[in-house]
JSON list of C-alpha atoms in Angstrom, two decimals:
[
{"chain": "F", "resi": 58, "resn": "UNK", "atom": "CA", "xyz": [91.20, 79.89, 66.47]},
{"chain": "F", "resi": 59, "resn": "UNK", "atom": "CA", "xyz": [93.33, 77.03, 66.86]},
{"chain": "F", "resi": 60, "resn": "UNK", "atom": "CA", "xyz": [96.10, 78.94, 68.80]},
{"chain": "F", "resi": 61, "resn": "UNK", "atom": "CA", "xyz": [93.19, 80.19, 71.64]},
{"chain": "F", "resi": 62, "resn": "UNK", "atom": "CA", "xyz": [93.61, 77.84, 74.96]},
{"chain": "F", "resi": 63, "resn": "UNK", "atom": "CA", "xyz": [93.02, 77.86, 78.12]},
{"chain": "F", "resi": 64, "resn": "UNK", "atom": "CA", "xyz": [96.08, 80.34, 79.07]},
{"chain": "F", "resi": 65, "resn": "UNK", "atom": "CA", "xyz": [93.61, 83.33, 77.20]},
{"chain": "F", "resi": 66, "resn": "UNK", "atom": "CA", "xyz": [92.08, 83.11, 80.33]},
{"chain": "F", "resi": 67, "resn": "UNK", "atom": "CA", "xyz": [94.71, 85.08, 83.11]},
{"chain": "F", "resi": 68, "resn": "UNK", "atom": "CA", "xyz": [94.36, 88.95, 81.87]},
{"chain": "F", "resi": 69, "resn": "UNK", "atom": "CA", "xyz": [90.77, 88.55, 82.65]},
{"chain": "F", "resi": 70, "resn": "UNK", "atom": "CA", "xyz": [91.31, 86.98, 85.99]},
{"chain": "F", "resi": 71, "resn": "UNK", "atom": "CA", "xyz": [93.75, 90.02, 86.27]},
{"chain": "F", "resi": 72, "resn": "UNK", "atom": "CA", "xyz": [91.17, 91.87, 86.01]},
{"chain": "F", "resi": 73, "resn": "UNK", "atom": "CA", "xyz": [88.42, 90.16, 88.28]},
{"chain": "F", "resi": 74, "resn": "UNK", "atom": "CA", "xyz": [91.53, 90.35, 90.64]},
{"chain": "F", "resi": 75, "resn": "UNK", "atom": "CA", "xyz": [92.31, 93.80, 90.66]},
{"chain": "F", "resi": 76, "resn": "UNK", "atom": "CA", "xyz": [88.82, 94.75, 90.78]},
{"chain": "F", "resi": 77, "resn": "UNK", "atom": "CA", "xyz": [88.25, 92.29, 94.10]},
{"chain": "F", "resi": 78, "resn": "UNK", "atom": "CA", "xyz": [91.75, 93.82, 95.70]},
{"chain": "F", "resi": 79, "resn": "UNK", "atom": "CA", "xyz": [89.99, 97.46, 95.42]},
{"chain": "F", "resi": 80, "resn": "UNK", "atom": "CA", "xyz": [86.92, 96.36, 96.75]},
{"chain": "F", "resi": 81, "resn": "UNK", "atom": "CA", "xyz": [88.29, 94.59, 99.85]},
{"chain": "F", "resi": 82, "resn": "UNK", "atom": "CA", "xyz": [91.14, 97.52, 100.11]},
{"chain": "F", "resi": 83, "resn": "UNK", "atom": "CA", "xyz": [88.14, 99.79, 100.18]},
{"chain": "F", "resi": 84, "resn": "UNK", "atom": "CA", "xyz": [86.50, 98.21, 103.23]},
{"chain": "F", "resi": 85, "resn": "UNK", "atom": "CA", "xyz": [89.62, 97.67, 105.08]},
{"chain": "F", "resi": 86, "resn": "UNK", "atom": "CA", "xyz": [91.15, 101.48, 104.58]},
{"chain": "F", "resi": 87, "resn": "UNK", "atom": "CA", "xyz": [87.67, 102.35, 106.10]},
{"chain": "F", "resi": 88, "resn": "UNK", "atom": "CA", "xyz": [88.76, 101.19, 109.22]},
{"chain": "F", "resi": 89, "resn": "UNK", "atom": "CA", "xyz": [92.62, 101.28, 109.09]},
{"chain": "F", "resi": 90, "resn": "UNK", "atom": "CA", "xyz": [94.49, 104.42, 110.98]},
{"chain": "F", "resi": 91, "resn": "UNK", "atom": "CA", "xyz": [98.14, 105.16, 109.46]},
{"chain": "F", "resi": 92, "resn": "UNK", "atom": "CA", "xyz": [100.04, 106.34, 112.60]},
{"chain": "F", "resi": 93, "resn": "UNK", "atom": "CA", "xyz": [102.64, 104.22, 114.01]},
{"chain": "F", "resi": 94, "resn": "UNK", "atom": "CA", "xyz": [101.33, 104.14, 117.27]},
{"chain": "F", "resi": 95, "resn": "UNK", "atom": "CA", "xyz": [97.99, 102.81, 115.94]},
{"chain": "F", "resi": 96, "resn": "UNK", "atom": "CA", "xyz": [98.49, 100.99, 112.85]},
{"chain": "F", "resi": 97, "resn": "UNK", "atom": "CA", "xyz": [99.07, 97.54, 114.11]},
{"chain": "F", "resi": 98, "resn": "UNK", "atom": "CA", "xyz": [96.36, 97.68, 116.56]},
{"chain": "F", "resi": 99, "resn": "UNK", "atom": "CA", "xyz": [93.84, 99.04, 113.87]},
{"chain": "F", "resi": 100, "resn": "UNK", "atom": "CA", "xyz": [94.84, 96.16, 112.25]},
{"chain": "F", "resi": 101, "resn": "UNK", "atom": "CA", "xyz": [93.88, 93.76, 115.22]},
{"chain": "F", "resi": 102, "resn": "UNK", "atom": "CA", "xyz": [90.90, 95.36, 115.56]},
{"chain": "F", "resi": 103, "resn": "UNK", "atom": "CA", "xyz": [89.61, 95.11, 111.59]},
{"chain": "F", "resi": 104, "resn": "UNK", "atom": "CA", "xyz": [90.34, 91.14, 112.31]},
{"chain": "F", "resi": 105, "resn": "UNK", "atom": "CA", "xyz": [88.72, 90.76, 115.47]},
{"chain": "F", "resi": 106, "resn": "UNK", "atom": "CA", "xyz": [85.91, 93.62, 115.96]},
{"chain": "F", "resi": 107, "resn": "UNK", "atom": "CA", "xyz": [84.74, 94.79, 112.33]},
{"chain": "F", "resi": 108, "resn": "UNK", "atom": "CA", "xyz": [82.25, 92.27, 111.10]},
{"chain": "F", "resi": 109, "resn": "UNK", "atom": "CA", "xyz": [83.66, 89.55, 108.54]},
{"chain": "F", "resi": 110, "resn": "UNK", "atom": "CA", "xyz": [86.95, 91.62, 109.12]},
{"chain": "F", "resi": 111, "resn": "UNK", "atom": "CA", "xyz": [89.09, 88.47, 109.08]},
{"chain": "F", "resi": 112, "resn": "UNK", "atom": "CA", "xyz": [87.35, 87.28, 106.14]},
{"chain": "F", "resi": 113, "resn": "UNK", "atom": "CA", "xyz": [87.87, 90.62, 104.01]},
{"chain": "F", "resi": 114, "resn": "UNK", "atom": "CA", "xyz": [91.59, 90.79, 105.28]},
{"chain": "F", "resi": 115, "resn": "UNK", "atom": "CA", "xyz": [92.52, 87.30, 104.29]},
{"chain": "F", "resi": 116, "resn": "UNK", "atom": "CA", "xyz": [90.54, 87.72, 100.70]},
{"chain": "F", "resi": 117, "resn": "UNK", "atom": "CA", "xyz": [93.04, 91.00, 100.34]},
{"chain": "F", "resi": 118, "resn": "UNK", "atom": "CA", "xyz": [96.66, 89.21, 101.79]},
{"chain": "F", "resi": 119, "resn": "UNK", "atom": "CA", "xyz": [95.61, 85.98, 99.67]},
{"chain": "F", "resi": 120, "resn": "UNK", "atom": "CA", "xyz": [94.08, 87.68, 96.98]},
{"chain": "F", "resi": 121, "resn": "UNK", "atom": "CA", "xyz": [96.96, 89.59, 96.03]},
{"chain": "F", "resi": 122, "resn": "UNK", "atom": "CA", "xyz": [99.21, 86.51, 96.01]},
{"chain": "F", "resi": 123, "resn": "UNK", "atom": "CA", "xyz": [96.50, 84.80, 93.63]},
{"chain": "F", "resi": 124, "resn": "UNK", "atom": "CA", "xyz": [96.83, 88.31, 91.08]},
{"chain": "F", "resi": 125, "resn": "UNK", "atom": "CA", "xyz": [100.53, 87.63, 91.32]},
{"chain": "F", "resi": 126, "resn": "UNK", "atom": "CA", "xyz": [100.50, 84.00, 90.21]},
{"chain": "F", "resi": 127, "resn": "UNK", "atom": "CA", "xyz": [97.63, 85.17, 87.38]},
{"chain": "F", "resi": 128, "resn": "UNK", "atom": "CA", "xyz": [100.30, 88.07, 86.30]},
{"chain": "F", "resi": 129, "resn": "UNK", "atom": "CA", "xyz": [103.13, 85.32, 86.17]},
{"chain": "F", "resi": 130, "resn": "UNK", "atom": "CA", "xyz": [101.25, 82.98, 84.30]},
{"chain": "F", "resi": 131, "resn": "UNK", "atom": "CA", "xyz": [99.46, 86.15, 81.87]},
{"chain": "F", "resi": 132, "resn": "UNK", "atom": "CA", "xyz": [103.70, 86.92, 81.52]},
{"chain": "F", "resi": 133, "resn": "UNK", "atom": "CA", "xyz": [104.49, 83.21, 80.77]},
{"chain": "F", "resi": 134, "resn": "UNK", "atom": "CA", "xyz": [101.59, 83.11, 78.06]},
{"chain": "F", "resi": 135, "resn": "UNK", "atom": "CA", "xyz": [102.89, 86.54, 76.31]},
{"chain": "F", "resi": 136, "resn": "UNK", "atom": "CA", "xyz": [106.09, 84.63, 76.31]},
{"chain": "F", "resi": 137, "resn": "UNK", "atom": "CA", "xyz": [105.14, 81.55, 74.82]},
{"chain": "F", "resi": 138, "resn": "UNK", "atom": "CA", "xyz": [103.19, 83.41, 72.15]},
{"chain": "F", "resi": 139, "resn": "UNK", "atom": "CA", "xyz": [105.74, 85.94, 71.02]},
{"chain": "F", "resi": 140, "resn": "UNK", "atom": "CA", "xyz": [104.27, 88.95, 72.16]},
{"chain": "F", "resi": 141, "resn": "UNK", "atom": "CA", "xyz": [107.09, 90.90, 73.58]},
{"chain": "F", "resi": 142, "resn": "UNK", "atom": "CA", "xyz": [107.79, 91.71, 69.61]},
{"chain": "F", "resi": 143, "resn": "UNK", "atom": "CA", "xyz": [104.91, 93.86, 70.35]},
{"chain": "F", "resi": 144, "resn": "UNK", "atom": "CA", "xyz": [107.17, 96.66, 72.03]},
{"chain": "F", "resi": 145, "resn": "UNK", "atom": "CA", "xyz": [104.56, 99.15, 72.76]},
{"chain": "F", "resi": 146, "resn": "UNK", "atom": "CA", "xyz": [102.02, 96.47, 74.28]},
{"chain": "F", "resi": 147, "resn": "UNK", "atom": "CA", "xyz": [105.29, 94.81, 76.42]},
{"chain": "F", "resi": 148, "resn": "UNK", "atom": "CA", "xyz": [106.42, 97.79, 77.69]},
{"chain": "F", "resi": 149, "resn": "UNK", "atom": "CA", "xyz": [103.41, 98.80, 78.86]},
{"chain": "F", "resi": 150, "resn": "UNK", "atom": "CA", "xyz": [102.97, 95.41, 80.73]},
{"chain": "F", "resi": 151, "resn": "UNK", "atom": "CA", "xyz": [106.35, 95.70, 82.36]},
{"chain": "F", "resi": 152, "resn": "UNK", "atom": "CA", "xyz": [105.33, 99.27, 83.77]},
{"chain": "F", "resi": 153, "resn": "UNK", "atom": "CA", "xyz": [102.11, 98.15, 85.13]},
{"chain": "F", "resi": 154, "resn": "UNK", "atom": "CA", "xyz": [104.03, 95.09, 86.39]},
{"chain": "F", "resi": 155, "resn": "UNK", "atom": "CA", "xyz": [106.33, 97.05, 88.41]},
{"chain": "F", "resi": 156, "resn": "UNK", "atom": "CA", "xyz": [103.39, 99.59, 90.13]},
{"chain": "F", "resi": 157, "resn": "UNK", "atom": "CA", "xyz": [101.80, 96.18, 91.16]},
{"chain": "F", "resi": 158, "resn": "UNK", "atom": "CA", "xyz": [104.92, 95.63, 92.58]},
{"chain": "F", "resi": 159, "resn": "UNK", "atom": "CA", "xyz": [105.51, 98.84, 93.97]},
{"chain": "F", "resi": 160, "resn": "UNK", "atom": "CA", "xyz": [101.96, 99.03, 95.63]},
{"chain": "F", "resi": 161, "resn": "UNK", "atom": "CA", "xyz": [102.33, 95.33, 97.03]},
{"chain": "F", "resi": 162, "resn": "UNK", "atom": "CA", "xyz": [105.42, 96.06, 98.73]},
{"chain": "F", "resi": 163, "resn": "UNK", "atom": "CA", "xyz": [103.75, 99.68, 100.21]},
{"chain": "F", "resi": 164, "resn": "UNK", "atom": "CA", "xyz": [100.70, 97.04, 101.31]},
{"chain": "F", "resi": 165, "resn": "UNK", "atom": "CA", "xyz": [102.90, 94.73, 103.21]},
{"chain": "F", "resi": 166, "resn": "UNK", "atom": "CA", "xyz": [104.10, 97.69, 104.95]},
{"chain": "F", "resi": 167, "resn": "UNK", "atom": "CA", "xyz": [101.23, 98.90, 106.43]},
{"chain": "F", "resi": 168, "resn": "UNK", "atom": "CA", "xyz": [100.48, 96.41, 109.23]},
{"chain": "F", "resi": 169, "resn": "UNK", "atom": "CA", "xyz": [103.68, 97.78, 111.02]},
{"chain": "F", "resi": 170, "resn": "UNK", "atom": "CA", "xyz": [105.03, 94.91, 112.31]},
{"chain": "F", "resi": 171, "resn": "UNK", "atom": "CA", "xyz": [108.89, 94.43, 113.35]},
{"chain": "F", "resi": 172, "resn": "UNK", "atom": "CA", "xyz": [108.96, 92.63, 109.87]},
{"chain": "F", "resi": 173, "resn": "UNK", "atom": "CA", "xyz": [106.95, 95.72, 107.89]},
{"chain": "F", "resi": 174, "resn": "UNK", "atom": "CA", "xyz": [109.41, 97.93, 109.35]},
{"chain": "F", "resi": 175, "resn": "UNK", "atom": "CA", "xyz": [112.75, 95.98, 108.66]},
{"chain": "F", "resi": 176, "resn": "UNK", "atom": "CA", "xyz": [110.97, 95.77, 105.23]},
{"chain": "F", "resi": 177, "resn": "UNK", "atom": "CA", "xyz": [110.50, 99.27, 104.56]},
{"chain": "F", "resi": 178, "resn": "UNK", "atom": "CA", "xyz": [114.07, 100.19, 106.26]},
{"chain": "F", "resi": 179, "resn": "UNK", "atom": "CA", "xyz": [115.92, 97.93, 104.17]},
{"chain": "F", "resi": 180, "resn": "UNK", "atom": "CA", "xyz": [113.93, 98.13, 100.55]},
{"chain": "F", "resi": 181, "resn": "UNK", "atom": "CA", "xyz": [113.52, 101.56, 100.45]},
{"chain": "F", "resi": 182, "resn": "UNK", "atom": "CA", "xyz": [117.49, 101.99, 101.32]},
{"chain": "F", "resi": 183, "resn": "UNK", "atom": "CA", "xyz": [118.56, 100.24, 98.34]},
{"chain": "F", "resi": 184, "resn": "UNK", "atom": "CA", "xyz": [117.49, 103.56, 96.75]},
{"chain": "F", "resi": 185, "resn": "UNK", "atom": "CA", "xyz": [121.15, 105.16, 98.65]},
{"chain": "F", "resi": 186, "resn": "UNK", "atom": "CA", "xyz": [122.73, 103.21, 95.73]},
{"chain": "F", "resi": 187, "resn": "UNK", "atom": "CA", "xyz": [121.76, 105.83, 93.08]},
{"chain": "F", "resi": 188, "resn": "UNK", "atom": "CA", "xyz": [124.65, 107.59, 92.49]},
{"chain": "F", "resi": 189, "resn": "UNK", "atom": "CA", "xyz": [124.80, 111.54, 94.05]},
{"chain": "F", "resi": 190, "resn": "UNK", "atom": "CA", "xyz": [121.06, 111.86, 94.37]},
{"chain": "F", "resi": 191, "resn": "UNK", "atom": "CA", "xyz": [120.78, 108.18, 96.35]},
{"chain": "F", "resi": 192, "resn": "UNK", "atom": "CA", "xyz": [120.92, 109.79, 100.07]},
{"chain": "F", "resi": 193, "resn": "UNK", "atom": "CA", "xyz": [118.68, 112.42, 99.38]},
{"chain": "F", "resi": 194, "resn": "UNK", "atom": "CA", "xyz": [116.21, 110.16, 97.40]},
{"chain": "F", "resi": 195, "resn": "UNK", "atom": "CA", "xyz": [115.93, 108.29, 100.49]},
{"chain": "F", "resi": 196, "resn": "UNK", "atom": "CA", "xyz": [115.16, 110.37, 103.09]},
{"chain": "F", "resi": 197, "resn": "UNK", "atom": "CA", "xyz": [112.94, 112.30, 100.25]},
{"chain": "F", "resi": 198, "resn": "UNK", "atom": "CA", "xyz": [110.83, 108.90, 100.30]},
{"chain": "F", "resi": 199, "resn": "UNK", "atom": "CA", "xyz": [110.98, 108.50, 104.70]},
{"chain": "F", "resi": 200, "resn": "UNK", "atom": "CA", "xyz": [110.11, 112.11, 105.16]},
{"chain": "F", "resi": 201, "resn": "UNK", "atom": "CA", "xyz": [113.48, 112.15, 107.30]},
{"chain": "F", "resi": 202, "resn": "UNK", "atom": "CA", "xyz": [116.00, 110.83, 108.25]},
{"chain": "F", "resi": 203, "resn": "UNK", "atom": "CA", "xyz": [114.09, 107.39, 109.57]},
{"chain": "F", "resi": 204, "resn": "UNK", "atom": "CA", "xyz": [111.04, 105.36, 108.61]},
{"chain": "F", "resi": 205, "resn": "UNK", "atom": "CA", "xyz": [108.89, 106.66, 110.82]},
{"chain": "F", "resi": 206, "resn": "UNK", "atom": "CA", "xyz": [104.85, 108.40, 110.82]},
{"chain": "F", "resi": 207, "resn": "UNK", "atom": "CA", "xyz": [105.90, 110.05, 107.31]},
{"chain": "F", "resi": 208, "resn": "UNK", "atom": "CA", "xyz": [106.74, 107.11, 105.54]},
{"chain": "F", "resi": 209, "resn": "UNK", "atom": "CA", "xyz": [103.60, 105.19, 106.54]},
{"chain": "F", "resi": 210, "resn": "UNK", "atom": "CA", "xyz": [101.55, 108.01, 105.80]},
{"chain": "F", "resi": 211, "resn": "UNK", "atom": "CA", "xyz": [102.83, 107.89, 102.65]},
{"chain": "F", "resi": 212, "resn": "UNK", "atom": "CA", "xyz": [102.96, 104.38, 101.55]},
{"chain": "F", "resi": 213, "resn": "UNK", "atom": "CA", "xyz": [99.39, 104.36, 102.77]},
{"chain": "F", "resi": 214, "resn": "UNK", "atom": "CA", "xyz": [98.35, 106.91, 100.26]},
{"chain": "F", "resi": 215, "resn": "UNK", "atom": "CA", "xyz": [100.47, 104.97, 97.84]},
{"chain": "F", "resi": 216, "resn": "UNK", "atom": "CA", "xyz": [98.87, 101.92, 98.26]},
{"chain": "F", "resi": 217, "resn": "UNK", "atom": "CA", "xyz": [94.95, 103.36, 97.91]},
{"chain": "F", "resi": 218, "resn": "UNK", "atom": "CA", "xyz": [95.44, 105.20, 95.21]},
{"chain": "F", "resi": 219, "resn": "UNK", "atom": "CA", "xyz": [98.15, 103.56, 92.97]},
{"chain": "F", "resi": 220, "resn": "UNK", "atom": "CA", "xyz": [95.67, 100.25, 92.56]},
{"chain": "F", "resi": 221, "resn": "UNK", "atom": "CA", "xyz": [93.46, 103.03, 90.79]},
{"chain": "F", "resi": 222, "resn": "UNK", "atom": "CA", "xyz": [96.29, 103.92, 88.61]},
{"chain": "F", "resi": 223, "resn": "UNK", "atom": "CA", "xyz": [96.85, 100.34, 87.43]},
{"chain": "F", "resi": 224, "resn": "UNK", "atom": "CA", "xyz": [92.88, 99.75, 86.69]},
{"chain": "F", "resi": 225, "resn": "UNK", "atom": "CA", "xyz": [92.97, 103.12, 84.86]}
]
């Protein structure tokens, strides 16, 4: 068809994507420790110790900012073409787009650096803004009443298993 081009390409580079960001999240989780005293060093250690470590970290970190530009640019083709009148299909785009989001943010946590953990302190408190339930909802998320072993625990399991989720 005449209306077929080159942007028909992204959702399947979505897809070669995701499936490369579970693959190298697969090695690097085998060698990642979520504790707080350990988590950063882990980290050091998958880049300098594990074999091709650096390599399989940098395809993840760079690999998920190459899904993100092949999500905006899938978006910007839906757009072009008219398909948000196809509420079902949209809507189910927008959800998936905002558990990539969701489990991106999680994954830039993990490294638990002084910018992961200003990260985590501030995103996760804009959820304080909900009204009654906001205070609760946040310390719900932490585990208590700070980030702290909880929360990285937990964004940890986020992050392995939502990626699932979205290839499901």
């Amino acid at each position: 068809p005449a209306n077929i081009s080159v942007w028909w390409n992204f959702g399947s580079l979505l897809g070669l994507c995701l499936g490369a960001q579970i693959l190298t999240g697969l090695f690097l989780a085998m060698h990642y420790t979520s504790d707080i005293a350990t988590a950063f060093s882990s980290v050091a250690h998958i880049c300098r110790d594990v074999n091709y470590g650096w390599l399989i970290r940098n395809m993840h970190a760079n690999g998920a900012s190459f899904f993100f530009i092949c999500i905006y640019l899938h978006i910007g083709r839906g757009l072009y073409y008219g398909s948000y009148l196809y509420k079902e299909t949209w809507n189910i785009g927008v959800v998936l787009l905002l558990l990539v989001m969701m489990t991106a943010f999680v994954g830039y946590v993990l490294p638990w650096g002084q910018m992961s953990f200003w990260g985590a302190t501030v995103i996760t408190n804009l959820l304080s803004a909900v009204p009654y339930i906001g205070n609760s909802l946040v310390q719900w998320l932490w585990g208590g009443f700070s980030v702290d072993n909880a929360t990285l625990t937990r964004f940890f399991a986020f992050h392995f298993l939502l990626p699932f989720v979205i290839a499901a």
